[in-house]
PDB file of C-alpha atoms in Angstrom:
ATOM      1  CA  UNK A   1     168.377  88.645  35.725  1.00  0.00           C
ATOM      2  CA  UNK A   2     169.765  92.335  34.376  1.00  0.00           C
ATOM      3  CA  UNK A   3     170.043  90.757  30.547  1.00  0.00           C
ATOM      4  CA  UNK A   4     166.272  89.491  31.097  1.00  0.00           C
ATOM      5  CA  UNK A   5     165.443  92.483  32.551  1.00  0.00           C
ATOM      6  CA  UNK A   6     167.270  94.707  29.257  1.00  0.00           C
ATOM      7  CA  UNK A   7     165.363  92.723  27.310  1.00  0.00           C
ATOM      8  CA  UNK A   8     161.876  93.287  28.529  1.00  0.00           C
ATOM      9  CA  UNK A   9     162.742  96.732  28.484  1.00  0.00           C
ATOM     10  CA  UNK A  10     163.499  97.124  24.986  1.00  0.00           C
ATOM     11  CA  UNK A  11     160.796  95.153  23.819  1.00  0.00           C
ATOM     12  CA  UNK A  12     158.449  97.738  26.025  1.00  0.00           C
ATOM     13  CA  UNK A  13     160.346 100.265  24.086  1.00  0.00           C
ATOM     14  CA  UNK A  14     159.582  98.417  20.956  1.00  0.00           C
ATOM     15  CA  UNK A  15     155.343  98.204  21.799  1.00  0.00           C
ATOM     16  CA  UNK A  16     155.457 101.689  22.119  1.00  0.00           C
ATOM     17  CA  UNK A  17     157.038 102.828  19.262  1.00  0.00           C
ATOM     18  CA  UNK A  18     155.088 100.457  17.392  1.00  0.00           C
ATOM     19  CA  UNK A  19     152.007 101.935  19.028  1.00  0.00           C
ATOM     20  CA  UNK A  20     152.886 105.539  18.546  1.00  0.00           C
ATOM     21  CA  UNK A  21     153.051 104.647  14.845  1.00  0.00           C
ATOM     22  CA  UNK A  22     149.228 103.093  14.753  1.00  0.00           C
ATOM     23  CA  UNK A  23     147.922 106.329  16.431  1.00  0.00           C
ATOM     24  CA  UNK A  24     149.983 108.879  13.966  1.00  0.00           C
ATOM     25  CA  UNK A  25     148.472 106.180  11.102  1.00  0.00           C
ATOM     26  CA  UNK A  26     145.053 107.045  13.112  1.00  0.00           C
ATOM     27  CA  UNK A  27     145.271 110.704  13.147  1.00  0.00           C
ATOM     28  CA  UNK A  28     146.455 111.026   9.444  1.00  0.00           C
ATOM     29  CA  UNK A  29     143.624 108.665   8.287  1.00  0.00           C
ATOM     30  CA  UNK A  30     141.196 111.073  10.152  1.00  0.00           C
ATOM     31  CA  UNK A  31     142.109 114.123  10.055  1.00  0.00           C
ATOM     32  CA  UNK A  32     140.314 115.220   7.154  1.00  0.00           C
ATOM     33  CA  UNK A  33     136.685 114.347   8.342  1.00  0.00           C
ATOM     34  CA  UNK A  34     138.224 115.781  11.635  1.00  0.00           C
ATOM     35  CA  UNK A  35     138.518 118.814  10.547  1.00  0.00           C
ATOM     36  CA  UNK A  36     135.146 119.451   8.813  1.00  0.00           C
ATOM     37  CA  UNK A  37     133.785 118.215  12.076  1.00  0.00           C
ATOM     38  CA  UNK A  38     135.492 118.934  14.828  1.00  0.00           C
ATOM     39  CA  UNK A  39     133.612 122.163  15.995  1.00  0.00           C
ATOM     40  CA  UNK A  40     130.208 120.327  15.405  1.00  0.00           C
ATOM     41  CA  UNK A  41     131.126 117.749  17.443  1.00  0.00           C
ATOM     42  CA  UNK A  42     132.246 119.158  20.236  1.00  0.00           C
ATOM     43  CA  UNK A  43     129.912 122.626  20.475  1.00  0.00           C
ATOM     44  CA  UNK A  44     126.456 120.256  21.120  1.00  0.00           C
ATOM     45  CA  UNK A  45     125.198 121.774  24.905  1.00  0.00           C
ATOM     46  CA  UNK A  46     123.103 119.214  25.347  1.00  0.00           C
ATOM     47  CA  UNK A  47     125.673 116.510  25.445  1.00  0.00           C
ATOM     48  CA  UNK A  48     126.137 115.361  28.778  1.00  0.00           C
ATOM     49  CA  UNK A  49     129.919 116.224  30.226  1.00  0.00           C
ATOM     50  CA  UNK A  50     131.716 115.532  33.149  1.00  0.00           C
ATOM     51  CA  UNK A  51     134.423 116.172  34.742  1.00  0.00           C
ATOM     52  CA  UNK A  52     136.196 120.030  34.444  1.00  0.00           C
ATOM     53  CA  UNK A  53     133.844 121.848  31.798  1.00  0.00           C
ATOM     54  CA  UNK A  54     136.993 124.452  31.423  1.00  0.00           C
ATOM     55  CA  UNK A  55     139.406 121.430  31.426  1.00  0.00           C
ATOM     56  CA  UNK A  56     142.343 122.005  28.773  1.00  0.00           C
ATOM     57  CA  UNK A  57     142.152 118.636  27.372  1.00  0.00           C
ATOM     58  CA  UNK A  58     138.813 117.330  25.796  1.00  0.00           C
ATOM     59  CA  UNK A  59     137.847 113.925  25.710  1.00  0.00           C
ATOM     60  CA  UNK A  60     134.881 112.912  23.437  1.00  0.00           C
ATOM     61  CA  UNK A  61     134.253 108.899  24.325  1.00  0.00           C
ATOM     62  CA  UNK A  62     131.946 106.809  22.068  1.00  0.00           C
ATOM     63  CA  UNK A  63     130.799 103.750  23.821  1.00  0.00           C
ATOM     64  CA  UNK A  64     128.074 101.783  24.536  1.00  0.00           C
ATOM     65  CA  UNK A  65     126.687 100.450  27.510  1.00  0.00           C
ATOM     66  CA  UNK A  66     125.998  96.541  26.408  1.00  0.00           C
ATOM     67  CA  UNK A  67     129.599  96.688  25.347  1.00  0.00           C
ATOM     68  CA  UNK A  68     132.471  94.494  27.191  1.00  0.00           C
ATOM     69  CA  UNK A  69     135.456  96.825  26.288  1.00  0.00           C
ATOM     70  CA  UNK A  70     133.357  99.837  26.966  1.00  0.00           C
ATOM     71  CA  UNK A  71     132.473  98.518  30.683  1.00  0.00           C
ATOM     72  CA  UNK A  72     135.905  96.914  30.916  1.00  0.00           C
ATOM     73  CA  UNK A  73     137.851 100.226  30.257  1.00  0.00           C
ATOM     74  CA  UNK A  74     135.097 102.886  31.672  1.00  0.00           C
ATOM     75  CA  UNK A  75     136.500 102.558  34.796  1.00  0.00           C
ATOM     76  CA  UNK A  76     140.225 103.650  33.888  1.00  0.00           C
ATOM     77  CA  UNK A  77     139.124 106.961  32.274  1.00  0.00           C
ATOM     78  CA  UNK A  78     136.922 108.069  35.251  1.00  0.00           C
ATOM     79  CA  UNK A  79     139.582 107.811  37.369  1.00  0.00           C
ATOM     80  CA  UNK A  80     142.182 109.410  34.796  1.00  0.00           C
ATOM     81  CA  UNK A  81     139.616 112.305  34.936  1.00  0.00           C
ATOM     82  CA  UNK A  82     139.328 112.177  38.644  1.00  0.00           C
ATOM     83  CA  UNK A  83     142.764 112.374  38.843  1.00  0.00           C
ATOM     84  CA  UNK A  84     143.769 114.996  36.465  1.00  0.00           C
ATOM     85  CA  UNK A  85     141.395 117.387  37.486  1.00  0.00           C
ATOM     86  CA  UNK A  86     141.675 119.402  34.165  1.00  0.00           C
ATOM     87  CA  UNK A  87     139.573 117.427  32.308  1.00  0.00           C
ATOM     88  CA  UNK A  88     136.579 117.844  30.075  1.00  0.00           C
ATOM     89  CA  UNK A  89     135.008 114.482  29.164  1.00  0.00           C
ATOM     90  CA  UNK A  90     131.762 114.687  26.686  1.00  0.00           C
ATOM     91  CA  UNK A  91     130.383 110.982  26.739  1.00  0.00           C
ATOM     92  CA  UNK A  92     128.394 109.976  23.653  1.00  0.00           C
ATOM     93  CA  UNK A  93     126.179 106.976  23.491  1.00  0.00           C
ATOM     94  CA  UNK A  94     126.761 104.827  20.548  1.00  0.00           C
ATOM     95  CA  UNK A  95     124.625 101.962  21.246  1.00  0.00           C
ATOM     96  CA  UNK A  96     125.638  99.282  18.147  1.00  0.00           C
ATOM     97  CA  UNK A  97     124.917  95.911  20.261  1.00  0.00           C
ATOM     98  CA  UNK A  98     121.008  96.081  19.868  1.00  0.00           C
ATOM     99  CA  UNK A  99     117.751  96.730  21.069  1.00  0.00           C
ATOM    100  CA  UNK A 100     118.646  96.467  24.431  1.00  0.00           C
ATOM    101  CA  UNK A 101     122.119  99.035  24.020  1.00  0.00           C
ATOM    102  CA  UNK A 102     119.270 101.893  22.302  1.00  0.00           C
ATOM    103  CA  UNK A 103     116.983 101.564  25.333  1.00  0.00           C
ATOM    104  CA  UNK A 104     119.680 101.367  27.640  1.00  0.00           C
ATOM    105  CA  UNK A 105     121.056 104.574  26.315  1.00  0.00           C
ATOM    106  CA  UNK A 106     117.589 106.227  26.007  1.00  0.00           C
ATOM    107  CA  UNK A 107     116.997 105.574  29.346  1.00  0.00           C
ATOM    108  CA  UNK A 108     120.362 107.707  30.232  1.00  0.00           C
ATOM    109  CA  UNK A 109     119.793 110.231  28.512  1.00  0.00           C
ATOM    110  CA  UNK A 110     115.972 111.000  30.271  1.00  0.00           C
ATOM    111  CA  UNK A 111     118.264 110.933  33.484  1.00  0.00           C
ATOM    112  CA  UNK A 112     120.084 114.273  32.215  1.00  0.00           C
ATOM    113  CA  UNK A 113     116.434 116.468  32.803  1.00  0.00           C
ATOM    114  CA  UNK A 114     116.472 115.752  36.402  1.00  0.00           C
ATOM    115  CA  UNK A 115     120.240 116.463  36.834  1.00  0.00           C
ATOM    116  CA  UNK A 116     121.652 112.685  37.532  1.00  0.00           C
ATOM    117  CA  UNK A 117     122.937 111.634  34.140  1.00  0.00           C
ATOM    118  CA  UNK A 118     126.212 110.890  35.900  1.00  0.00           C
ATOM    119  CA  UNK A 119     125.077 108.946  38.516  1.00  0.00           C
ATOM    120  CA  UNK A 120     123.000 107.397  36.028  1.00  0.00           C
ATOM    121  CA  UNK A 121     125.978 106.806  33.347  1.00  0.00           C
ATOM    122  CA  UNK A 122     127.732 105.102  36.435  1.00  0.00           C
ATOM    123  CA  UNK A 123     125.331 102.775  37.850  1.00  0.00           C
ATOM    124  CA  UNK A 124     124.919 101.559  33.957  1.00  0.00           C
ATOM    125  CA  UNK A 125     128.159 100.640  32.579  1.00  0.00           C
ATOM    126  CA  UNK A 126     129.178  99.553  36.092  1.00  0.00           C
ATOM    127  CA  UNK A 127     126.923  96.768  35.257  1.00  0.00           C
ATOM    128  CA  UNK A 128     128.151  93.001  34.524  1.00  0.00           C
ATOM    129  CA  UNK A 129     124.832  91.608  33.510  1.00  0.00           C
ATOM    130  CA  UNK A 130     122.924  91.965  30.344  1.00  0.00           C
ATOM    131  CA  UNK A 131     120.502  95.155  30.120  1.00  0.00           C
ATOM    132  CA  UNK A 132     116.561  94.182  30.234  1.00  0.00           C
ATOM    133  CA  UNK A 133     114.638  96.830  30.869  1.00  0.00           C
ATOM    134  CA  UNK A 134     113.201  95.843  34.570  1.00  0.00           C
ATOM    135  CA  UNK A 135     117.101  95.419  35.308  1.00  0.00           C
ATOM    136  CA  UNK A 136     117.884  98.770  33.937  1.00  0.00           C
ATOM    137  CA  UNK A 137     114.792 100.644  35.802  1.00  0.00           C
ATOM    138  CA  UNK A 138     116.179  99.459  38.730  1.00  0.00           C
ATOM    139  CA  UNK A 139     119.372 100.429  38.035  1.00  0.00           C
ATOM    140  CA  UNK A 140     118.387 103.898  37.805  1.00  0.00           C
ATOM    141  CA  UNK A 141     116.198 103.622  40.977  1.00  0.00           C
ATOM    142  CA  UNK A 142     119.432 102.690  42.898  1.00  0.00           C
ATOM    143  CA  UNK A 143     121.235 105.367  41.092  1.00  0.00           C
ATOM    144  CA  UNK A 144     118.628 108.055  42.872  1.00  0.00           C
ATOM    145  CA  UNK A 145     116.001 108.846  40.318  1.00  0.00           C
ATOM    146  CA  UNK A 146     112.745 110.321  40.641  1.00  0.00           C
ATOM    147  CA  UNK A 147     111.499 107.185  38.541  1.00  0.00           C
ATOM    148  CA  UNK A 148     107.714 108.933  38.145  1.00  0.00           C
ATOM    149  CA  UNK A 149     109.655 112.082  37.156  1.00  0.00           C
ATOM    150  CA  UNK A 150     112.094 109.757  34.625  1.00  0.00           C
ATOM    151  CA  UNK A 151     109.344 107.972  33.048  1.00  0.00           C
ATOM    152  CA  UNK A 152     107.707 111.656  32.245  1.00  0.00           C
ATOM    153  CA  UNK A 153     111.207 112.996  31.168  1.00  0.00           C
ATOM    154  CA  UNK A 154     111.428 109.770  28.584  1.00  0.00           C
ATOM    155  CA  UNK A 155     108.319 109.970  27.208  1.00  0.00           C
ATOM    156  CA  UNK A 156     108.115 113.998  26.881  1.00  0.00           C
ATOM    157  CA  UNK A 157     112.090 114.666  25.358  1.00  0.00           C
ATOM    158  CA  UNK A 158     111.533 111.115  23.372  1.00  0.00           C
ATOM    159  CA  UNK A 159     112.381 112.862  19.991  1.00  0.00           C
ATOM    160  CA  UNK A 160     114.998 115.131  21.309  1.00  0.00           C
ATOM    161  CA  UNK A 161     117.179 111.863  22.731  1.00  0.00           C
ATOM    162  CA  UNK A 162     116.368 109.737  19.680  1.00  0.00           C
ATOM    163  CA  UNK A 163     118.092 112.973  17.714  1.00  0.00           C
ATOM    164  CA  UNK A 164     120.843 113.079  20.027  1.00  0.00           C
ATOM    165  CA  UNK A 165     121.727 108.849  19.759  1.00  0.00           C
ATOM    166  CA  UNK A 166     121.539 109.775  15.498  1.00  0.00           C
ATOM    167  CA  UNK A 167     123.866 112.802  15.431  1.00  0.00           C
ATOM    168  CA  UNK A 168     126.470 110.925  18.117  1.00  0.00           C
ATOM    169  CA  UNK A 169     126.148 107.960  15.249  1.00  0.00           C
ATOM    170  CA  UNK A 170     126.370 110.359  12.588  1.00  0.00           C
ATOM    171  CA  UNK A 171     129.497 111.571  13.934  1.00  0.00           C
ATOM    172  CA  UNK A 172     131.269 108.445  14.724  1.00  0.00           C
ATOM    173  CA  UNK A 173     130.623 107.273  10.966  1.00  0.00           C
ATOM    174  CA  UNK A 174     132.180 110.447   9.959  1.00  0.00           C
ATOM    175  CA  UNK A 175     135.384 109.888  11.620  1.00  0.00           C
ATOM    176  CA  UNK A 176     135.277 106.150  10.057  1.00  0.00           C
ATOM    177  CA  UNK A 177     134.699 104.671  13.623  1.00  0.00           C
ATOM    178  CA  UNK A 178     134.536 101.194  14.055  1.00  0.00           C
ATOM    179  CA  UNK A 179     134.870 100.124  17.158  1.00  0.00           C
ATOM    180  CA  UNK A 180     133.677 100.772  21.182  1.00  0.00           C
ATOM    181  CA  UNK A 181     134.945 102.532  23.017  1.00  0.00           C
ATOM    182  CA  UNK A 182     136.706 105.036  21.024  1.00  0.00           C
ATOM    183  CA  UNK A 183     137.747 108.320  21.512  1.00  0.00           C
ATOM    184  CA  UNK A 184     138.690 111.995  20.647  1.00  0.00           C
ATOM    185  CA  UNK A 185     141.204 113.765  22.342  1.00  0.00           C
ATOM    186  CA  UNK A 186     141.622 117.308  21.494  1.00  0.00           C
ATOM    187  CA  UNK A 187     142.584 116.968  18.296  1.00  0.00           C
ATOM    188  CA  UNK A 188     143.912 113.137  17.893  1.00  0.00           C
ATOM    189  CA  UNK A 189     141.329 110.431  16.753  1.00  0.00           C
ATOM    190  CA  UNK A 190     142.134 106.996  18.985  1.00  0.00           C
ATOM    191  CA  UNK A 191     139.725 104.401  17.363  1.00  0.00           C
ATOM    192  CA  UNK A 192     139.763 101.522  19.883  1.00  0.00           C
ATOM    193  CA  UNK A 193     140.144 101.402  23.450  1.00  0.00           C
ATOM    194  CA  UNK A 194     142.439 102.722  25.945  1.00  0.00           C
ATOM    195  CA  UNK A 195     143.895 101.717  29.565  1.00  0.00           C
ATOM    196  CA  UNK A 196     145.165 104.372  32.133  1.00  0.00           C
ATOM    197  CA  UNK A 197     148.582 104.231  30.883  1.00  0.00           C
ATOM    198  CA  UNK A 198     147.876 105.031  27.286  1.00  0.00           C
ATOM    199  CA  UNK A 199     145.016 107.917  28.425  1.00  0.00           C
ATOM    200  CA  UNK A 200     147.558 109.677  30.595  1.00  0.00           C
ATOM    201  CA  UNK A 201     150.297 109.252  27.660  1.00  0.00           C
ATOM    202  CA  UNK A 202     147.970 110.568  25.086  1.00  0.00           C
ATOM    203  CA  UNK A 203     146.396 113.575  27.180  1.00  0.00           C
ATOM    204  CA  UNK A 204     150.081 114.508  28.205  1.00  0.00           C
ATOM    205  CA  UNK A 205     150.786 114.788  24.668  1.00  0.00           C
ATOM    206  CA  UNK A 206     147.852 116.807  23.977  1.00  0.00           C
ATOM    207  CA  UNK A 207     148.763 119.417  26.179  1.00  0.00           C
ATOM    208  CA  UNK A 208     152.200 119.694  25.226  1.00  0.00           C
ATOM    209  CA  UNK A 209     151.950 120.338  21.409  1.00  0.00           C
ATOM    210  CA  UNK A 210     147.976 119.871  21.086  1.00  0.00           C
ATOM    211  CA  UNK A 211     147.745 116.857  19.959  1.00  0.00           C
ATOM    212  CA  UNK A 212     150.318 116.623  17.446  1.00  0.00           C
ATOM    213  CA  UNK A 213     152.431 113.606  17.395  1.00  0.00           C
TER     214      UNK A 213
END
């Protein structure tokens, strides 16, 4: 029972060395384009954040809302951020699963001029079904939006959320993103999703040497 117990130990040991080494091969790969695009990337105030605006750890997520890993692991970092407390997470659509992901996201995004983004956000990738547009309206609805109000917001601040989905898109293909959800934690690119364990990990490492592995 101890020797069984050793071993799953080490090999633990083992997953985490060998993931430690494919998120320093992450950071080197990006650290260029992170560099000539950090401060744009982060300095946007119209991107929607949540949690502790003076947190001392940044979190930039890229996800999408018709995206299984994205819902799957949504959950996790909300509560990481609950928990924390000293958080500052900027969420930026990346809608790469269709038509339905871009309306889906537009449809956030009108929910920022009327203050409920976040409740928004939540009631959207909380979802388990696919997106259509009467299931997403009332989404919202339950969510607590003026829907008249919405509708107006959409329509008026079309260009200005169109421009926001291209520049979060634009980033993402400058730090060679492929996947959803990824991330950006302080300084440390982490392309490809992450559970509680690994977010609490990697933000405890930002804070101690800023990133730096």
């Amino acid at each position: 029972m101890n020797g069984c117990a050793s071993r799953r130990g080490a090999l633990g040991v083992i997953a985490v060395g060998i993931s430690l080494m494919a998120v320093r091969a992450a950071r080197a790969e990006h650290y260029d384009v992170l560099a000539d695009n950090e401060e744009k990337i982060s300095s946007y105030e119209d991107i929607p954040v949540i949690g502790n605006p003076e947190g001392d750890v940044t979190i930039i997520e890229w996800f999408d809302y018709e995206d299984h890993a994205s819902r799957r692991y949504a959950p996790e970092l909300r509560r990481v951020v609950r928990n924390d407390g000293n958080i500052r997470l900027v969420l930026k659509s990346w809608p790469v699963r269709g038509e339905g992901s871009i309306a889906a996201a537009r449809m956030v995004l009108a929910a920022k001029y009327q203050g409920k983004y976040e409740a928004a956000h939540d009631a959207m990738i909380s979802s388990n079904m696919p997106l259509t547009e009467r299931r997403t309206r009332k989404l919202l609805s339950r969510a607590g939006l003026d829907m008249d109000r919405w509708q107006k917001d959409l329509d008026t601040n079309a260009r200005a959320i169109d421009e926001t989905l291209a520049r979060n898109a634009e980033e993402a293909a400058a730090l060679r993103l492929k996947l959803v959800p990824s991330y950006l934690i302080n300084s440390l690119v982490v392309p490809g999703s992450l559970d509680d364990y690994w977010l609490n990990k990697l933000i405890a490492s930002a804070r101690q040497d800023s990133g730096s592995f």
